mmCIF file with all atom_site columns, C-alpha atoms in Angstrom:
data_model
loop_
_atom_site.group_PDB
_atom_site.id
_atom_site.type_symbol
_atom_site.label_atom_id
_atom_site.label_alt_id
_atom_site.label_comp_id
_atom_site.label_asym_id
_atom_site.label_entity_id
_atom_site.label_seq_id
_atom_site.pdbx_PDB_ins_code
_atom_site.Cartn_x
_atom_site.Cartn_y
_atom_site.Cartn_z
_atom_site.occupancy
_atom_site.B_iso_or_equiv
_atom_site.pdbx_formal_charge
_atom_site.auth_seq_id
_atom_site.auth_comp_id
_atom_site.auth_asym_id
_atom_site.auth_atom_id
_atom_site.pdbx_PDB_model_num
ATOM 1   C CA . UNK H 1 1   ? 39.727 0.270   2.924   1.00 0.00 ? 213 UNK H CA 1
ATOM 2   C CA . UNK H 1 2   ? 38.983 -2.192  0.289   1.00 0.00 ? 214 UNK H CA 1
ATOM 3   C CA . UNK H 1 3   ? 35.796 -4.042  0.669   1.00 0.00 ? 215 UNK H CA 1
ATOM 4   C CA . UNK H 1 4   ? 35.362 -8.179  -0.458  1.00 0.00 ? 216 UNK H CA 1
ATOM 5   C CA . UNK H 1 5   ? 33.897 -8.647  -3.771  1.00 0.00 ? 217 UNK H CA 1
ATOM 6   C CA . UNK H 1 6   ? 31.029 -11.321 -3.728  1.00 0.00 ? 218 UNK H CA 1
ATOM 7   C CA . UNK H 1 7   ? 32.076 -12.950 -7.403  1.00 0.00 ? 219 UNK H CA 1
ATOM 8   C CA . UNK H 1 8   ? 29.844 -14.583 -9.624  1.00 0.00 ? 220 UNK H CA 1
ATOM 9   C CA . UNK H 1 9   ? 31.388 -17.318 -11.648 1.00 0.00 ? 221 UNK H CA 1
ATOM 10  C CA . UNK H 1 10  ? 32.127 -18.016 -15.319 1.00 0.00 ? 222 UNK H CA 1
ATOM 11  C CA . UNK H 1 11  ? 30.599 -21.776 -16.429 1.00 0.00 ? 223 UNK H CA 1
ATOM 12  C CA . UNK H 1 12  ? 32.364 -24.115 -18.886 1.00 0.00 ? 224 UNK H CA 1
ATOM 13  C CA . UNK H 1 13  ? 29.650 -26.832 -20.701 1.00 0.00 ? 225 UNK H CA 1
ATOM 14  C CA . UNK H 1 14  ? 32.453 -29.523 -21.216 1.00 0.00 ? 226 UNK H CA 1
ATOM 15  C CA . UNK H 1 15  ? 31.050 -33.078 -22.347 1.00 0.00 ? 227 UNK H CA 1
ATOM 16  C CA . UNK H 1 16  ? 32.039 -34.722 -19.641 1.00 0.00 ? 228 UNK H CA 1
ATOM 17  C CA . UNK H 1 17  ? 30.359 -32.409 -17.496 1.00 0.00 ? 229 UNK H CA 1
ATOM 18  C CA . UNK H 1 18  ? 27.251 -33.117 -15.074 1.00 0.00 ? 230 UNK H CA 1
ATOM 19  C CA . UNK H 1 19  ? 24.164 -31.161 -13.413 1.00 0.00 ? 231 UNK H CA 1
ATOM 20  C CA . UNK H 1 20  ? 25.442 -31.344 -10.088 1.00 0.00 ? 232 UNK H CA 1
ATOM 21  C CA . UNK H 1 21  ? 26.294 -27.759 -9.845  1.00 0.00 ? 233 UNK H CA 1
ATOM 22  C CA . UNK H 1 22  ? 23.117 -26.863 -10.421 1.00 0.00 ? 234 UNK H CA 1
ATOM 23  C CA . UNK H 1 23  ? 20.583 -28.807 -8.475  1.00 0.00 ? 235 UNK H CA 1
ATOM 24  C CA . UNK H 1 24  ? 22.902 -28.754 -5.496  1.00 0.00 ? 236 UNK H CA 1
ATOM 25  C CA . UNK H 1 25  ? 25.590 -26.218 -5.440  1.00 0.00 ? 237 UNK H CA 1
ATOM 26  C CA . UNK H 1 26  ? 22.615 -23.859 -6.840  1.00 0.00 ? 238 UNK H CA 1
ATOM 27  C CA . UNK H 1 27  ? 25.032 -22.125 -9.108  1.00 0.00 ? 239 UNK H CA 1
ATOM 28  C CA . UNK H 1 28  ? 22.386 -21.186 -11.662 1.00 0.00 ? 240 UNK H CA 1
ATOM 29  C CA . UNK H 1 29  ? 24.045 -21.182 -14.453 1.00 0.00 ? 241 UNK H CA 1
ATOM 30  C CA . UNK H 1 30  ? 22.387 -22.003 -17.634 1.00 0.00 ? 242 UNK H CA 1
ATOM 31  C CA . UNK H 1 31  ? 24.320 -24.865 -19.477 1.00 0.00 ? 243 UNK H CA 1
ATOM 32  C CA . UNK H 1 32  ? 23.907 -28.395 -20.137 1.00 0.00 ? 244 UNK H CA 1
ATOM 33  C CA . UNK H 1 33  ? 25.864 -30.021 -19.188 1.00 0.00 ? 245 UNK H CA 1
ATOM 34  C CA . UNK H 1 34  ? 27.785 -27.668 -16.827 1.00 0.00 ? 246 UNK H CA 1
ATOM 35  C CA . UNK H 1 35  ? 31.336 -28.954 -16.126 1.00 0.00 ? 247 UNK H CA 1
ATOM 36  C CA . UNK H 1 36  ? 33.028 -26.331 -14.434 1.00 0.00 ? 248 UNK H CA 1
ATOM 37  C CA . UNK H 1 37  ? 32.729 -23.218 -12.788 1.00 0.00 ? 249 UNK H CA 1
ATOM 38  C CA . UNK H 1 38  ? 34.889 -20.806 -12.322 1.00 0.00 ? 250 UNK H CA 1
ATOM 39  C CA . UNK H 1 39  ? 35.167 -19.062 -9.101  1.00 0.00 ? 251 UNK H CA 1
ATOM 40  C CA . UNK H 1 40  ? 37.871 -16.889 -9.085  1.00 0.00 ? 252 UNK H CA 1
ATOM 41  C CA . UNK H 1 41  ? 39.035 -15.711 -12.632 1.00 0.00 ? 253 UNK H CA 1
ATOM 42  C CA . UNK H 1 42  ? 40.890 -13.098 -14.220 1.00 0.00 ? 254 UNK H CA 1
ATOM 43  C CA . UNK H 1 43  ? 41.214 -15.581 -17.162 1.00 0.00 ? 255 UNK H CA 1
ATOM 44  C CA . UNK H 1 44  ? 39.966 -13.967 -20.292 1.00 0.00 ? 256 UNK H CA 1
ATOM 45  C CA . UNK H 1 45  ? 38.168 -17.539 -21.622 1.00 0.00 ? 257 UNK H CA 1
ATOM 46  C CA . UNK H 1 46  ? 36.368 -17.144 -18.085 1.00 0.00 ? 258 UNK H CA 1
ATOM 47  C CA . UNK H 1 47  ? 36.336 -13.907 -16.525 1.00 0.00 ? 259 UNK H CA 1
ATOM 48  C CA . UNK H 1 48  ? 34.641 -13.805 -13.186 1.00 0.00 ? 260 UNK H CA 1
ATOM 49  C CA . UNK H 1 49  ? 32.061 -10.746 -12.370 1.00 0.00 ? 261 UNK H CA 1
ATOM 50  C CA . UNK H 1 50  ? 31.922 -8.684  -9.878  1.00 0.00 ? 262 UNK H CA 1
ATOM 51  C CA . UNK H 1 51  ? 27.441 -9.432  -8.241  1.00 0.00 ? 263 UNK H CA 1
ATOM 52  C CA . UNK H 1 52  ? 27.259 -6.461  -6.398  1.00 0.00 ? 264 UNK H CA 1
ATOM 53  C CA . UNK H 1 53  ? 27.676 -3.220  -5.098  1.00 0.00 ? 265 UNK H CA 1
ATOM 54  C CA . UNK H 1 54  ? 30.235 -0.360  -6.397  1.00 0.00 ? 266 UNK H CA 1
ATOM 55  C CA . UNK H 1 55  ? 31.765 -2.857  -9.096  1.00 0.00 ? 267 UNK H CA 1
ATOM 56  C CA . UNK H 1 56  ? 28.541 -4.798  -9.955  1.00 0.00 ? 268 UNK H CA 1
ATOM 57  C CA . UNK H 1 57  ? 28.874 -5.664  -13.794 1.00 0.00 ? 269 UNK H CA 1
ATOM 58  C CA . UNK H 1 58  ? 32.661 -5.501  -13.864 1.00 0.00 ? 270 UNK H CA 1
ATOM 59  C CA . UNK H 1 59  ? 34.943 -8.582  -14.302 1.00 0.00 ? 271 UNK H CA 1
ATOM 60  C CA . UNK H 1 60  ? 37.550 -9.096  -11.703 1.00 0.00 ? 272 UNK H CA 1
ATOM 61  C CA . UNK H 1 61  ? 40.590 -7.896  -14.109 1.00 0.00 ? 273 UNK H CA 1
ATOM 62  C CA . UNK H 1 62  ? 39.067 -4.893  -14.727 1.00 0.00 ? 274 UNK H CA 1
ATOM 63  C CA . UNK H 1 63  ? 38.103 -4.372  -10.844 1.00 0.00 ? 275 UNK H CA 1
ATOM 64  C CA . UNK H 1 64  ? 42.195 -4.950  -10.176 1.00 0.00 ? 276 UNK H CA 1
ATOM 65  C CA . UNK H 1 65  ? 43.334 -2.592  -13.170 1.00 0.00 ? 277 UNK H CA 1
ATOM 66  C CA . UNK H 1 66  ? 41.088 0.012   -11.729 1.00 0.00 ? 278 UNK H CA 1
ATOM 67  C CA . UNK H 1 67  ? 42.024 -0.360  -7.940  1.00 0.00 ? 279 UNK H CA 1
ATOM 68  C CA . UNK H 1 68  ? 45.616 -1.980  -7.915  1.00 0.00 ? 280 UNK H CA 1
ATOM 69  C CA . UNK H 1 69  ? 45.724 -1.760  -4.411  1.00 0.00 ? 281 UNK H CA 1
ATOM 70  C CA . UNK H 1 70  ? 43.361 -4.972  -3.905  1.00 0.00 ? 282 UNK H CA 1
ATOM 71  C CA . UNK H 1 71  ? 46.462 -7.023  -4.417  1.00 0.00 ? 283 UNK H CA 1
ATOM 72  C CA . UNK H 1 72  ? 48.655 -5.044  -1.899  1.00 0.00 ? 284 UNK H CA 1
ATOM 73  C CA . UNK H 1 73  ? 52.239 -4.011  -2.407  1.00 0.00 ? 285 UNK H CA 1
ATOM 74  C CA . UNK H 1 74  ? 53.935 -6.958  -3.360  1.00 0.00 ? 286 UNK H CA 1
ATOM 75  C CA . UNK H 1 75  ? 51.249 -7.195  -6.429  1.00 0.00 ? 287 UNK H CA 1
ATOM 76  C CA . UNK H 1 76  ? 50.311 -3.574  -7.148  1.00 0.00 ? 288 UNK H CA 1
ATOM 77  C CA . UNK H 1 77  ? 49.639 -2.867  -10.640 1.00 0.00 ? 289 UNK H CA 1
ATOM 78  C CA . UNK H 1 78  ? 48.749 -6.506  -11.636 1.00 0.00 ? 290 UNK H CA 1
ATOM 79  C CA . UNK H 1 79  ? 45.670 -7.670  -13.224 1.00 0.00 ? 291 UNK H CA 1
ATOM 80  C CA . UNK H 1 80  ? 45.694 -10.649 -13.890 1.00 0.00 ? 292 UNK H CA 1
ATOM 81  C CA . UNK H 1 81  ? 45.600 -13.718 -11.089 1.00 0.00 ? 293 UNK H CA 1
ATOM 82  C CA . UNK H 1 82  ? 48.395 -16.575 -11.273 1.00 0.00 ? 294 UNK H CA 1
ATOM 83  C CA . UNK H 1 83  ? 45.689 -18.731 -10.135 1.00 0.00 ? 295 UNK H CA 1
ATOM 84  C CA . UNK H 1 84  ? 42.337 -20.071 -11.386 1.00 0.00 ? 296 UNK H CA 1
ATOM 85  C CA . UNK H 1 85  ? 39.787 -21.700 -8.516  1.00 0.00 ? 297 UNK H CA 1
ATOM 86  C CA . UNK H 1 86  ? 36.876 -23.610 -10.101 1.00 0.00 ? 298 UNK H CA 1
ATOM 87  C CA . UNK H 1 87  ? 34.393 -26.544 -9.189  1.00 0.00 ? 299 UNK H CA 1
ATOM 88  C CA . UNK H 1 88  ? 34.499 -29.266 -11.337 1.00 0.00 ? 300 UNK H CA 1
ATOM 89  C CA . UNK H 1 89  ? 31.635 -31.878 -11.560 1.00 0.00 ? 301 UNK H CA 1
ATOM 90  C CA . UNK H 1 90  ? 33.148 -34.827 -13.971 1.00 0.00 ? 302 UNK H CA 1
ATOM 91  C CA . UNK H 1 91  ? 30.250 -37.054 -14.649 1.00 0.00 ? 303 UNK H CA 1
ATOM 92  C CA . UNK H 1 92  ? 32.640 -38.921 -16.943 1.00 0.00 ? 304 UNK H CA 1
ATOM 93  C CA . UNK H 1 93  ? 36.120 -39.318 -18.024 1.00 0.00 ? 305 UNK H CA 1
ATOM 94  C CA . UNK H 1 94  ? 38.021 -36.019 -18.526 1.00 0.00 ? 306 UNK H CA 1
ATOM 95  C CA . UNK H 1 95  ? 40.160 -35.572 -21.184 1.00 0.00 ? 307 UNK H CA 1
ATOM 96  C CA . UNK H 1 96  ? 43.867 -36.299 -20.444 1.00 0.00 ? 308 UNK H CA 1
ATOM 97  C CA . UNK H 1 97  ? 45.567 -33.075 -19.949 1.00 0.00 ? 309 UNK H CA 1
ATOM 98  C CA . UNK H 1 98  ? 49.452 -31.778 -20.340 1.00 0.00 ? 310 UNK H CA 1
ATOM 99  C CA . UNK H 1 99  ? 49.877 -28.249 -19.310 1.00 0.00 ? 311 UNK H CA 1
ATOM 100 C CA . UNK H 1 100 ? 52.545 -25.907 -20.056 1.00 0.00 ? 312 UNK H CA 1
ATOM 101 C CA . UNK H 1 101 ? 55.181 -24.316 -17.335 1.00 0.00 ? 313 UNK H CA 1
ATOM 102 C CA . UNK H 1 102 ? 55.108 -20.374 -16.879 1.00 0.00 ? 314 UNK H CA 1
ATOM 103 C CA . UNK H 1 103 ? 58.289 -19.838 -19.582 1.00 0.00 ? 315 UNK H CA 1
ATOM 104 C CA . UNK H 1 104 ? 55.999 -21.921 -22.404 1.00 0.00 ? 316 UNK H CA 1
ATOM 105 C CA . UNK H 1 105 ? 52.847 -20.490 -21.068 1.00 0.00 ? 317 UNK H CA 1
ATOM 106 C CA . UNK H 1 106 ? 54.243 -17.114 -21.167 1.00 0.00 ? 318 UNK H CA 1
ATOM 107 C CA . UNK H 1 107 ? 55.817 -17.657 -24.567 1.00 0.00 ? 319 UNK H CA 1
ATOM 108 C CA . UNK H 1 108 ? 52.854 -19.179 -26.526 1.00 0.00 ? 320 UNK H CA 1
ATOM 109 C CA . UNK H 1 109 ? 49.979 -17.588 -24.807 1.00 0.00 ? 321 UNK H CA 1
ATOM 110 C CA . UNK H 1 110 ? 51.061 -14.536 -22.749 1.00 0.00 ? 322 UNK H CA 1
ATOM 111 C CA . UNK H 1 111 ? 49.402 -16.417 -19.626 1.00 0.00 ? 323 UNK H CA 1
ATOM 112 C CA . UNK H 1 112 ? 51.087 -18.214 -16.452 1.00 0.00 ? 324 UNK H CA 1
ATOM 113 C CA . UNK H 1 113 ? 51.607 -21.955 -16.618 1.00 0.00 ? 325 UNK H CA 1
ATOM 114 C CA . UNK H 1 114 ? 49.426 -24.171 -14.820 1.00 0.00 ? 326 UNK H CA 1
ATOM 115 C CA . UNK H 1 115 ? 49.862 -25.875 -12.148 1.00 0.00 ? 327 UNK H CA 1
ATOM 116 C CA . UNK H 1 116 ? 47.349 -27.588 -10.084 1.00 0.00 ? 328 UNK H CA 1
ATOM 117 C CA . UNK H 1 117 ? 45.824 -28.940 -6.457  1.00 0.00 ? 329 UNK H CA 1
ATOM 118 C CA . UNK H 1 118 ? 42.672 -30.517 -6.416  1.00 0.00 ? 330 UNK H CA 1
ATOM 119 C CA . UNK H 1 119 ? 40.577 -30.933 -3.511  1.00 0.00 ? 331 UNK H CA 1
ATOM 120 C CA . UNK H 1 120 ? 37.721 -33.549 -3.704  1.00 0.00 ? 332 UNK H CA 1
ATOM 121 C CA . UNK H 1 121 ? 34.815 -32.394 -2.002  1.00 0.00 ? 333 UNK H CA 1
ATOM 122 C CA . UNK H 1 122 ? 32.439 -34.774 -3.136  1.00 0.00 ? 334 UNK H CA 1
ATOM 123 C CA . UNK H 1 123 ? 32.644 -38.085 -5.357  1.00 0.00 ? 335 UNK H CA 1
ATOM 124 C CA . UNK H 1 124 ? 29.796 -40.893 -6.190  1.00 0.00 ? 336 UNK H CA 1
ATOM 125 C CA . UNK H 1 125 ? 31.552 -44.534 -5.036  1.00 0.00 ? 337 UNK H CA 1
ATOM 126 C CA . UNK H 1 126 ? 34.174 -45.872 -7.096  1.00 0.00 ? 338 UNK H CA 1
ATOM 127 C CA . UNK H 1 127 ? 35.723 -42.703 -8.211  1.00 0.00 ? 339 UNK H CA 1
ATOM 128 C CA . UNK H 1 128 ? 39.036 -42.155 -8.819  1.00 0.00 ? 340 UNK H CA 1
ATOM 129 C CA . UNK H 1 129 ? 41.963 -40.224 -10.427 1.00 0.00 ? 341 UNK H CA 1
ATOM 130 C CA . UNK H 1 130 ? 44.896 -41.286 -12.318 1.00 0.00 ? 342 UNK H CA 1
ATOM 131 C CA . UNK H 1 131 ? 48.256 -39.322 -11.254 1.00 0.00 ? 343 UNK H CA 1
ATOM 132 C CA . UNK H 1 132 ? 51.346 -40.110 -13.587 1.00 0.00 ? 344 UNK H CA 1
ATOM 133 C CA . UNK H 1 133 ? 51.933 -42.809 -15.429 1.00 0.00 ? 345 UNK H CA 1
ATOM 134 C CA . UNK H 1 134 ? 51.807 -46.612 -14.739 1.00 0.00 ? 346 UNK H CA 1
ATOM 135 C CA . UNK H 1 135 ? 55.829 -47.048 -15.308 1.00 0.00 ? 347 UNK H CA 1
ATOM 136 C CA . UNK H 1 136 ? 58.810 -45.103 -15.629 1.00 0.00 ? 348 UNK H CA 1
ATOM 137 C CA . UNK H 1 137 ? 59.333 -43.944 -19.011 1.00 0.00 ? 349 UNK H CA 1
ATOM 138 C CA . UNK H 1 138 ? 62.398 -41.638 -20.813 1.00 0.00 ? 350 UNK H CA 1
ATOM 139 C CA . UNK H 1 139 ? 60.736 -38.321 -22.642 1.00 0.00 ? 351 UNK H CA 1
ATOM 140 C CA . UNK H 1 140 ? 61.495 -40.083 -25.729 1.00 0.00 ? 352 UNK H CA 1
ATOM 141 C CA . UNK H 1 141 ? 58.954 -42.983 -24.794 1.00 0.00 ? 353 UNK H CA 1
ATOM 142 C CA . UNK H 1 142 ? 56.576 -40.790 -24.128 1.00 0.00 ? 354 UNK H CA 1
ATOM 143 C CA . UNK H 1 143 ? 57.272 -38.787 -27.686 1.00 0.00 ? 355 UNK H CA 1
ATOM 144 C CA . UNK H 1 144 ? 57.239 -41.930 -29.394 1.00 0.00 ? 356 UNK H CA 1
ATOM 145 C CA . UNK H 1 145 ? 54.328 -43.353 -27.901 1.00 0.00 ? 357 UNK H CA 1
ATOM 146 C CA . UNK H 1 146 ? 51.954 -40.449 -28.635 1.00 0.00 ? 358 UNK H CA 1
ATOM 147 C CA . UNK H 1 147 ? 53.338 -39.910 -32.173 1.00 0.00 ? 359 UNK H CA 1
ATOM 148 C CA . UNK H 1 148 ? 51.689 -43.533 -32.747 1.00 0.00 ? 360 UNK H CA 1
ATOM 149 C CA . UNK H 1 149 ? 48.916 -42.868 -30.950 1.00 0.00 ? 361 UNK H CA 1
ATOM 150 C CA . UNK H 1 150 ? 48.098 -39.768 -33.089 1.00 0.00 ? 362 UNK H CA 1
ATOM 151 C CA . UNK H 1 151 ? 49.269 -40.495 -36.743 1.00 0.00 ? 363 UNK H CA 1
ATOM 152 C CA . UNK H 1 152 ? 45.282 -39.596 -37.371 1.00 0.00 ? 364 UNK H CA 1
ATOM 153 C CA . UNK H 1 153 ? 44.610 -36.858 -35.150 1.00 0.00 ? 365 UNK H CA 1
ATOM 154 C CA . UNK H 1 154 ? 44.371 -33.378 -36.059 1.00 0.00 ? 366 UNK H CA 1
ATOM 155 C CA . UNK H 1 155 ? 46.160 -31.286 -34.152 1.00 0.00 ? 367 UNK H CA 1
ATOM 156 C CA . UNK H 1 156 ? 45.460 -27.717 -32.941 1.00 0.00 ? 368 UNK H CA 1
ATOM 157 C CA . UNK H 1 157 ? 46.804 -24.537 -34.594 1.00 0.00 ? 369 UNK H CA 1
ATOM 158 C CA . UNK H 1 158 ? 50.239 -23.679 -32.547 1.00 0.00 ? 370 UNK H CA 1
ATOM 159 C CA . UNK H 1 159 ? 50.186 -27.099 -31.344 1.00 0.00 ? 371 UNK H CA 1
ATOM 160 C CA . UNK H 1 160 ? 52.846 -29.468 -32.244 1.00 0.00 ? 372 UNK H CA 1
ATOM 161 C CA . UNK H 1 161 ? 53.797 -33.171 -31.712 1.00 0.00 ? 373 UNK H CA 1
#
């Protein structure tokens, strides 16, 4: 019978990161700031890590490659997770984000795509998110529109516009 793992997160610093998981989601994690953290990872940029007992020390991946059965049938022999849970405190402005399907993901990265639910627990008055865009635009817009946007910016290695 497997037993539950009590998981000890990975932390992310981002700049737009706050203190609130800290002083009162006591994660105790030392960054500043601390942006995110990840609660259930087999991601290799944020592994989580197993607190306690028989697996104390290990990350999660290396928990599942050891003991495929923790996934159950439809799963066995998988180690890595095709999702990523993580608390987010955004003090300011993230970044705007475009993230790959699973084909791209797969092809560029060796990793699942990404797609994603939020659920707000908290926010300070006044908050908000932006979903899509403010009007209907063709892919070639778009292309166009951040090809002027970043005639200056350098890109990324593997990234292209």
């Amino acid at each position: 019978m497997n037993k539950p793992l009590l998981l000890r997160p990975s932390g992310k610093d981002y700049l737009w990161g706050g203190q609130r998981l800290n002083t009162e989601f006591e994660k105790g994690i030392e960054m500043s700031p601390l942006a995110e953290t990840w609660e259930c990872s087999t991601h290799p940029d944020g592994p989580c890590f197993v607190a306690e007992g028989e697996f104390a020390g290990q990350t999660l991946g290396q928990v599942l490659s050891g003991n495929p059965a923790y996934l159950g049938s439809r799963h066995m022999g998988c180690t890595e997770l095709p999702l990523l849970i993580k608390f987010i405190d955004a003090k300011d402005n993230l970044s705007i984000q475009v993230h790959p399907g699973d084909e791209l993901a797969k092809k560029r990265h060796n990793s699942f795509g990404k797609n994603e639910m939020w659920y707000v627990v908290d926010c300070e008055p006044g908050a908000f998110l932006y979903c899509g865009l403010k009007k209907d635009s063709s892919k070639e817009e778009i292309r166009e529109r951040i090809n002027l946007e970043t005639k200056n910016v350098r890109l990324y290695p593997g990234v292209s516009s």
